mmCIF file with all atom_site columns, C-alpha atoms in Angstrom:
data_model
loop_
_atom_site.group_PDB
_atom_site.id
_atom_site.type_symbol
_atom_site.label_atom_id
_atom_site.label_alt_id
_atom_site.label_comp_id
_atom_site.label_asym_id
_atom_site.label_entity_id
_atom_site.label_seq_id
_atom_site.pdbx_PDB_ins_code
_atom_site.Cartn_x
_atom_site.Cartn_y
_atom_site.Cartn_z
_atom_site.occupancy
_atom_site.B_iso_or_equiv
_atom_site.pdbx_formal_charge
_atom_site.auth_seq_id
_atom_site.auth_comp_id
_atom_site.auth_asym_id
_atom_site.auth_atom_id
_atom_site.pdbx_PDB_model_num
ATOM 1   C CA . UNK A 1 1   ? -30.778 -28.332 -17.231 1.00 53.00 ? 1   UNK A CA 1
ATOM 2   C CA . UNK A 1 2   ? -28.388 -30.042 -14.835 1.00 58.00 ? 2   UNK A CA 1
ATOM 3   C CA . UNK A 1 3   ? -28.852 -33.485 -13.298 1.00 64.00 ? 3   UNK A CA 1
ATOM 4   C CA . UNK A 1 4   ? -28.333 -33.576 -9.536  1.00 77.00 ? 4   UNK A CA 1
ATOM 5   C CA . UNK A 1 5   ? -27.903 -36.948 -7.864  1.00 84.00 ? 5   UNK A CA 1
ATOM 6   C CA . UNK A 1 6   ? -29.434 -37.505 -4.445  1.00 92.00 ? 6   UNK A CA 1
ATOM 7   C CA . UNK A 1 7   ? -28.086 -40.399 -2.343  1.00 95.00 ? 7   UNK A CA 1
ATOM 8   C CA . UNK A 1 8   ? -30.768 -42.047 -0.198  1.00 97.00 ? 8   UNK A CA 1
ATOM 9   C CA . UNK A 1 9   ? -30.634 -44.916 2.298   1.00 98.00 ? 9   UNK A CA 1
ATOM 10  C CA . UNK A 1 10  ? -34.020 -46.426 3.148   1.00 98.00 ? 10  UNK A CA 1
ATOM 11  C CA . UNK A 1 11  ? -33.783 -48.408 6.392   1.00 97.00 ? 11  UNK A CA 1
ATOM 12  C CA . UNK A 1 12  ? -36.351 -50.902 7.676   1.00 96.00 ? 12  UNK A CA 1
ATOM 13  C CA . UNK A 1 13  ? -35.966 -52.078 11.273  1.00 92.00 ? 13  UNK A CA 1
ATOM 14  C CA . UNK A 1 14  ? -38.098 -52.965 14.312  1.00 90.00 ? 14  UNK A CA 1
ATOM 15  C CA . UNK A 1 15  ? -39.479 -49.399 14.415  1.00 92.00 ? 15  UNK A CA 1
ATOM 16  C CA . UNK A 1 16  ? -40.523 -49.229 10.760  1.00 94.00 ? 16  UNK A CA 1
ATOM 17  C CA . UNK A 1 17  ? -39.177 -47.535 7.667   1.00 96.00 ? 17  UNK A CA 1
ATOM 18  C CA . UNK A 1 18  ? -36.994 -44.407 7.586   1.00 96.00 ? 18  UNK A CA 1
ATOM 19  C CA . UNK A 1 19  ? -35.461 -42.500 4.697   1.00 97.00 ? 19  UNK A CA 1
ATOM 20  C CA . UNK A 1 20  ? -32.038 -40.898 5.155   1.00 97.00 ? 20  UNK A CA 1
ATOM 21  C CA . UNK A 1 21  ? -30.711 -38.360 2.639   1.00 96.00 ? 21  UNK A CA 1
ATOM 22  C CA . UNK A 1 22  ? -26.944 -38.869 2.469   1.00 97.00 ? 22  UNK A CA 1
ATOM 23  C CA . UNK A 1 23  ? -24.637 -35.910 1.903   1.00 94.00 ? 23  UNK A CA 1
ATOM 24  C CA . UNK A 1 24  ? -22.113 -36.001 4.782   1.00 96.00 ? 24  UNK A CA 1
ATOM 25  C CA . UNK A 1 25  ? -18.578 -37.415 4.447   1.00 96.00 ? 25  UNK A CA 1
ATOM 26  C CA . UNK A 1 26  ? -19.260 -40.224 6.946   1.00 97.00 ? 26  UNK A CA 1
ATOM 27  C CA . UNK A 1 27  ? -22.151 -41.921 8.778   1.00 98.00 ? 27  UNK A CA 1
ATOM 28  C CA . UNK A 1 28  ? -22.012 -44.404 11.644  1.00 97.00 ? 28  UNK A CA 1
ATOM 29  C CA . UNK A 1 29  ? -24.734 -47.068 11.579  1.00 97.00 ? 29  UNK A CA 1
ATOM 30  C CA . UNK A 1 30  ? -25.801 -49.192 14.557  1.00 96.00 ? 30  UNK A CA 1
ATOM 31  C CA . UNK A 1 31  ? -27.915 -49.419 17.686  1.00 95.00 ? 31  UNK A CA 1
ATOM 32  C CA . UNK A 1 32  ? -25.743 -47.042 19.734  1.00 95.00 ? 32  UNK A CA 1
ATOM 33  C CA . UNK A 1 33  ? -27.708 -43.838 20.472  1.00 96.00 ? 33  UNK A CA 1
ATOM 34  C CA . UNK A 1 34  ? -24.738 -41.806 19.193  1.00 96.00 ? 34  UNK A CA 1
ATOM 35  C CA . UNK A 1 35  ? -24.837 -43.393 15.719  1.00 96.00 ? 35  UNK A CA 1
ATOM 36  C CA . UNK A 1 36  ? -25.790 -41.101 12.845  1.00 98.00 ? 36  UNK A CA 1
ATOM 37  C CA . UNK A 1 37  ? -28.199 -43.736 11.495  1.00 98.00 ? 37  UNK A CA 1
ATOM 38  C CA . UNK A 1 38  ? -29.714 -45.655 14.386  1.00 97.00 ? 38  UNK A CA 1
ATOM 39  C CA . UNK A 1 39  ? -31.014 -49.207 13.916  1.00 96.00 ? 39  UNK A CA 1
ATOM 40  C CA . UNK A 1 40  ? -33.581 -50.533 16.372  1.00 92.00 ? 40  UNK A CA 1
ATOM 41  C CA . UNK A 1 41  ? -32.803 -54.222 16.876  1.00 92.00 ? 41  UNK A CA 1
ATOM 42  C CA . UNK A 1 42  ? -31.049 -56.423 19.408  1.00 91.00 ? 42  UNK A CA 1
ATOM 43  C CA . UNK A 1 43  ? -29.403 -58.279 16.486  1.00 91.00 ? 43  UNK A CA 1
ATOM 44  C CA . UNK A 1 44  ? -27.457 -55.197 15.383  1.00 94.00 ? 44  UNK A CA 1
ATOM 45  C CA . UNK A 1 45  ? -24.060 -54.248 16.840  1.00 95.00 ? 45  UNK A CA 1
ATOM 46  C CA . UNK A 1 46  ? -23.607 -50.922 18.596  1.00 94.00 ? 46  UNK A CA 1
ATOM 47  C CA . UNK A 1 47  ? -21.348 -49.796 15.714  1.00 95.00 ? 47  UNK A CA 1
ATOM 48  C CA . UNK A 1 48  ? -22.475 -52.159 12.983  1.00 97.00 ? 48  UNK A CA 1
ATOM 49  C CA . UNK A 1 49  ? -21.259 -50.335 9.867   1.00 98.00 ? 49  UNK A CA 1
ATOM 50  C CA . UNK A 1 50  ? -19.878 -47.089 8.509   1.00 98.00 ? 50  UNK A CA 1
ATOM 51  C CA . UNK A 1 51  ? -20.786 -45.252 5.305   1.00 98.00 ? 51  UNK A CA 1
ATOM 52  C CA . UNK A 1 52  ? -17.869 -43.338 3.808   1.00 97.00 ? 52  UNK A CA 1
ATOM 53  C CA . UNK A 1 53  ? -18.242 -40.779 1.012   1.00 97.00 ? 53  UNK A CA 1
ATOM 54  C CA . UNK A 1 54  ? -15.711 -41.271 -1.801  1.00 95.00 ? 54  UNK A CA 1
ATOM 55  C CA . UNK A 1 55  ? -14.970 -38.571 -4.394  1.00 91.00 ? 55  UNK A CA 1
ATOM 56  C CA . UNK A 1 56  ? -15.819 -39.490 -7.960  1.00 81.00 ? 56  UNK A CA 1
ATOM 57  C CA . UNK A 1 57  ? -15.532 -37.964 -11.402 1.00 77.00 ? 57  UNK A CA 1
ATOM 58  C CA . UNK A 1 58  ? -16.948 -34.542 -12.278 1.00 75.00 ? 58  UNK A CA 1
ATOM 59  C CA . UNK A 1 59  ? -17.455 -33.529 -8.645  1.00 78.00 ? 59  UNK A CA 1
ATOM 60  C CA . UNK A 1 60  ? -19.786 -36.452 -7.984  1.00 85.00 ? 60  UNK A CA 1
ATOM 61  C CA . UNK A 1 61  ? -19.303 -38.879 -5.132  1.00 91.00 ? 61  UNK A CA 1
ATOM 62  C CA . UNK A 1 62  ? -20.357 -42.361 -4.093  1.00 93.00 ? 62  UNK A CA 1
ATOM 63  C CA . UNK A 1 63  ? -20.619 -44.203 -0.791  1.00 97.00 ? 63  UNK A CA 1
ATOM 64  C CA . UNK A 1 64  ? -18.728 -47.230 0.483   1.00 97.00 ? 64  UNK A CA 1
ATOM 65  C CA . UNK A 1 65  ? -20.145 -49.282 3.338   1.00 98.00 ? 65  UNK A CA 1
ATOM 66  C CA . UNK A 1 66  ? -17.619 -50.795 5.751   1.00 97.00 ? 66  UNK A CA 1
ATOM 67  C CA . UNK A 1 67  ? -18.368 -53.498 8.340   1.00 97.00 ? 67  UNK A CA 1
ATOM 68  C CA . UNK A 1 68  ? -17.944 -52.086 11.864  1.00 96.00 ? 68  UNK A CA 1
ATOM 69  C CA . UNK A 1 69  ? -16.293 -48.841 12.891  1.00 89.00 ? 69  UNK A CA 1
ATOM 70  C CA . UNK A 1 70  ? -13.785 -47.318 10.436  1.00 79.00 ? 70  UNK A CA 1
ATOM 71  C CA . UNK A 1 71  ? -10.748 -47.992 12.635  1.00 80.00 ? 71  UNK A CA 1
ATOM 72  C CA . UNK A 1 72  ? -12.295 -50.518 14.989  1.00 80.00 ? 72  UNK A CA 1
ATOM 73  C CA . UNK A 1 73  ? -13.455 -54.076 15.082  1.00 88.00 ? 73  UNK A CA 1
ATOM 74  C CA . UNK A 1 74  ? -16.014 -55.525 12.655  1.00 92.00 ? 74  UNK A CA 1
ATOM 75  C CA . UNK A 1 75  ? -19.624 -56.063 13.725  1.00 94.00 ? 75  UNK A CA 1
ATOM 76  C CA . UNK A 1 76  ? -20.642 -59.266 15.528  1.00 90.00 ? 76  UNK A CA 1
ATOM 77  C CA . UNK A 1 77  ? -23.120 -60.412 12.883  1.00 87.00 ? 77  UNK A CA 1
ATOM 78  C CA . UNK A 1 78  ? -21.351 -59.151 9.782   1.00 94.00 ? 78  UNK A CA 1
ATOM 79  C CA . UNK A 1 79  ? -22.710 -57.283 6.811   1.00 95.00 ? 79  UNK A CA 1
ATOM 80  C CA . UNK A 1 80  ? -24.376 -58.604 3.659   1.00 97.00 ? 80  UNK A CA 1
ATOM 81  C CA . UNK A 1 81  ? -24.700 -56.598 0.450   1.00 98.00 ? 81  UNK A CA 1
ATOM 82  C CA . UNK A 1 82  ? -26.924 -58.220 -2.186  1.00 98.00 ? 82  UNK A CA 1
ATOM 83  C CA . UNK A 1 83  ? -26.645 -61.541 -0.332  1.00 97.00 ? 83  UNK A CA 1
ATOM 84  C CA . UNK A 1 84  ? -22.813 -61.550 -0.150  1.00 97.00 ? 84  UNK A CA 1
ATOM 85  C CA . UNK A 1 85  ? -20.918 -61.159 3.116   1.00 97.00 ? 85  UNK A CA 1
ATOM 86  C CA . UNK A 1 86  ? -18.528 -58.212 2.748   1.00 97.00 ? 86  UNK A CA 1
ATOM 87  C CA . UNK A 1 87  ? -15.968 -56.304 4.793   1.00 95.00 ? 87  UNK A CA 1
ATOM 88  C CA . UNK A 1 88  ? -16.395 -53.265 2.526   1.00 96.00 ? 88  UNK A CA 1
ATOM 89  C CA . UNK A 1 89  ? -18.375 -52.557 -0.638  1.00 96.00 ? 89  UNK A CA 1
ATOM 90  C CA . UNK A 1 90  ? -18.857 -49.569 -2.953  1.00 97.00 ? 90  UNK A CA 1
ATOM 91  C CA . UNK A 1 91  ? -22.616 -49.093 -3.161  1.00 98.00 ? 91  UNK A CA 1
ATOM 92  C CA . UNK A 1 92  ? -24.604 -48.947 -6.378  1.00 96.00 ? 92  UNK A CA 1
ATOM 93  C CA . UNK A 1 93  ? -28.208 -47.939 -7.015  1.00 97.00 ? 93  UNK A CA 1
ATOM 94  C CA . UNK A 1 94  ? -30.699 -50.382 -5.449  1.00 97.00 ? 94  UNK A CA 1
ATOM 95  C CA . UNK A 1 95  ? -28.122 -52.361 -3.456  1.00 98.00 ? 95  UNK A CA 1
ATOM 96  C CA . UNK A 1 96  ? -29.707 -54.320 -0.589  1.00 98.00 ? 96  UNK A CA 1
ATOM 97  C CA . UNK A 1 97  ? -27.862 -54.232 2.739   1.00 98.00 ? 97  UNK A CA 1
ATOM 98  C CA . UNK A 1 98  ? -28.642 -56.769 5.488   1.00 97.00 ? 98  UNK A CA 1
ATOM 99  C CA . UNK A 1 99  ? -27.596 -55.915 9.038   1.00 97.00 ? 99  UNK A CA 1
ATOM 100 C CA . UNK A 1 100 ? -29.438 -58.791 10.719  1.00 92.00 ? 100 UNK A CA 1
ATOM 101 C CA . UNK A 1 101 ? -32.773 -60.637 10.758  1.00 90.00 ? 101 UNK A CA 1
ATOM 102 C CA . UNK A 1 102 ? -35.497 -58.271 9.496   1.00 90.00 ? 102 UNK A CA 1
ATOM 103 C CA . UNK A 1 103 ? -33.061 -55.339 9.564   1.00 95.00 ? 103 UNK A CA 1
ATOM 104 C CA . UNK A 1 104 ? -32.146 -54.144 6.108   1.00 97.00 ? 104 UNK A CA 1
ATOM 105 C CA . UNK A 1 105 ? -31.621 -51.068 3.966   1.00 98.00 ? 105 UNK A CA 1
ATOM 106 C CA . UNK A 1 106 ? -31.756 -50.162 0.294   1.00 98.00 ? 106 UNK A CA 1
ATOM 107 C CA . UNK A 1 107 ? -29.374 -47.643 -1.230  1.00 98.00 ? 107 UNK A CA 1
ATOM 108 C CA . UNK A 1 108 ? -30.825 -45.429 -3.967  1.00 96.00 ? 108 UNK A CA 1
ATOM 109 C CA . UNK A 1 109 ? -29.412 -42.870 -6.360  1.00 93.00 ? 109 UNK A CA 1
ATOM 110 C CA . UNK A 1 110 ? -32.147 -40.467 -7.416  1.00 88.00 ? 110 UNK A CA 1
ATOM 111 C CA . UNK A 1 111 ? -31.403 -38.147 -10.296 1.00 81.00 ? 111 UNK A CA 1
ATOM 112 C CA . UNK A 1 112 ? -33.404 -34.959 -10.490 1.00 70.00 ? 112 UNK A CA 1
ATOM 113 C CA . UNK A 1 113 ? -33.256 -32.097 -12.922 1.00 63.00 ? 113 UNK A CA 1
ATOM 114 C CA . UNK A 1 114 ? -32.375 -28.668 -11.661 1.00 57.00 ? 114 UNK A CA 1
ATOM 115 C CA . UNK A 1 115 ? -31.959 -25.407 -13.482 1.00 57.00 ? 115 UNK A CA 1
ATOM 116 C CA . UNK A 1 116 ? -28.930 -23.269 -13.036 1.00 55.00 ? 116 UNK A CA 1
ATOM 117 C CA . UNK A 1 117 ? -30.359 -19.783 -12.728 1.00 52.00 ? 117 UNK A CA 1
ATOM 118 C CA . UNK A 1 118 ? -27.943 -17.032 -13.555 1.00 54.00 ? 118 UNK A CA 1
ATOM 119 C CA . UNK A 1 119 ? -28.286 -13.677 -11.776 1.00 54.00 ? 119 UNK A CA 1
ATOM 120 C CA . UNK A 1 120 ? -29.198 -11.875 -15.023 1.00 56.00 ? 120 UNK A CA 1
ATOM 121 C CA . UNK A 1 121 ? -32.311 -14.084 -15.276 1.00 54.00 ? 121 UNK A CA 1
ATOM 122 C CA . UNK A 1 122 ? -33.769 -12.569 -12.115 1.00 53.00 ? 122 UNK A CA 1
ATOM 123 C CA . UNK A 1 123 ? -36.440 -9.903  -12.478 1.00 56.00 ? 123 UNK A CA 1
ATOM 124 C CA . UNK A 1 124 ? -35.246 -6.931  -10.492 1.00 57.00 ? 124 UNK A CA 1
ATOM 125 C CA . UNK A 1 125 ? -38.215 -5.045  -9.113  1.00 59.00 ? 125 UNK A CA 1
ATOM 126 C CA . UNK A 1 126 ? -37.509 -2.256  -6.674  1.00 63.00 ? 126 UNK A CA 1
ATOM 127 C CA . UNK A 1 127 ? -40.288 -1.100  -4.373  1.00 61.00 ? 127 UNK A CA 1
ATOM 128 C CA . UNK A 1 128 ? -39.584 2.131   -2.490  1.00 64.00 ? 128 UNK A CA 1
ATOM 129 C CA . UNK A 1 129 ? -39.742 1.699   1.291   1.00 60.00 ? 129 UNK A CA 1
ATOM 130 C CA . UNK A 1 130 ? -42.154 4.638   1.672   1.00 65.00 ? 130 UNK A CA 1
ATOM 131 C CA . UNK A 1 131 ? -44.777 2.631   -0.273  1.00 57.00 ? 131 UNK A CA 1
ATOM 132 C CA . UNK A 1 132 ? -44.581 -0.122  2.351   1.00 55.00 ? 132 UNK A CA 1
ATOM 133 C CA . UNK A 1 133 ? -45.043 2.203   5.296   1.00 56.00 ? 133 UNK A CA 1
ATOM 134 C CA . UNK A 1 134 ? -48.089 3.966   3.709   1.00 52.00 ? 134 UNK A CA 1
ATOM 135 C CA . UNK A 1 135 ? -49.851 0.666   2.971   1.00 52.00 ? 135 UNK A CA 1
ATOM 136 C CA . UNK A 1 136 ? -49.272 -0.720  6.445   1.00 50.00 ? 136 UNK A CA 1
ATOM 137 C CA . UNK A 1 137 ? -50.926 2.350   8.063   1.00 52.00 ? 137 UNK A CA 1
ATOM 138 C CA . UNK A 1 138 ? -54.055 1.947   5.946   1.00 50.00 ? 138 UNK A CA 1
#
């Protein structure tokens, strides 16, 4: 058995609750329609924050949240992680992110077991094609 880690951001805004599975190198977060993770609120900047994937040990990775665009200006209202105003923060399981009034997200790491199946474990059954054509005519 191998443990796979799934990175999830659960966002709650004016339109309700959405779950985002994170696996890309970077995500833009804000109210701009072109953002990867769109937040529905007038209190959120167009480019409020950026999630950046950082390589870790053993092929794993983690995410860092950065206030504003990666090479741009910070957001108007700032960014709070677990109640602290931050410019950037490496996220841990169950961190609470506040983008503005009633606009927040929770970062989760979900570990799930997966089996590594080797090719020799597959059952190789070969069905001749002529058997398929005879059955379909029936």
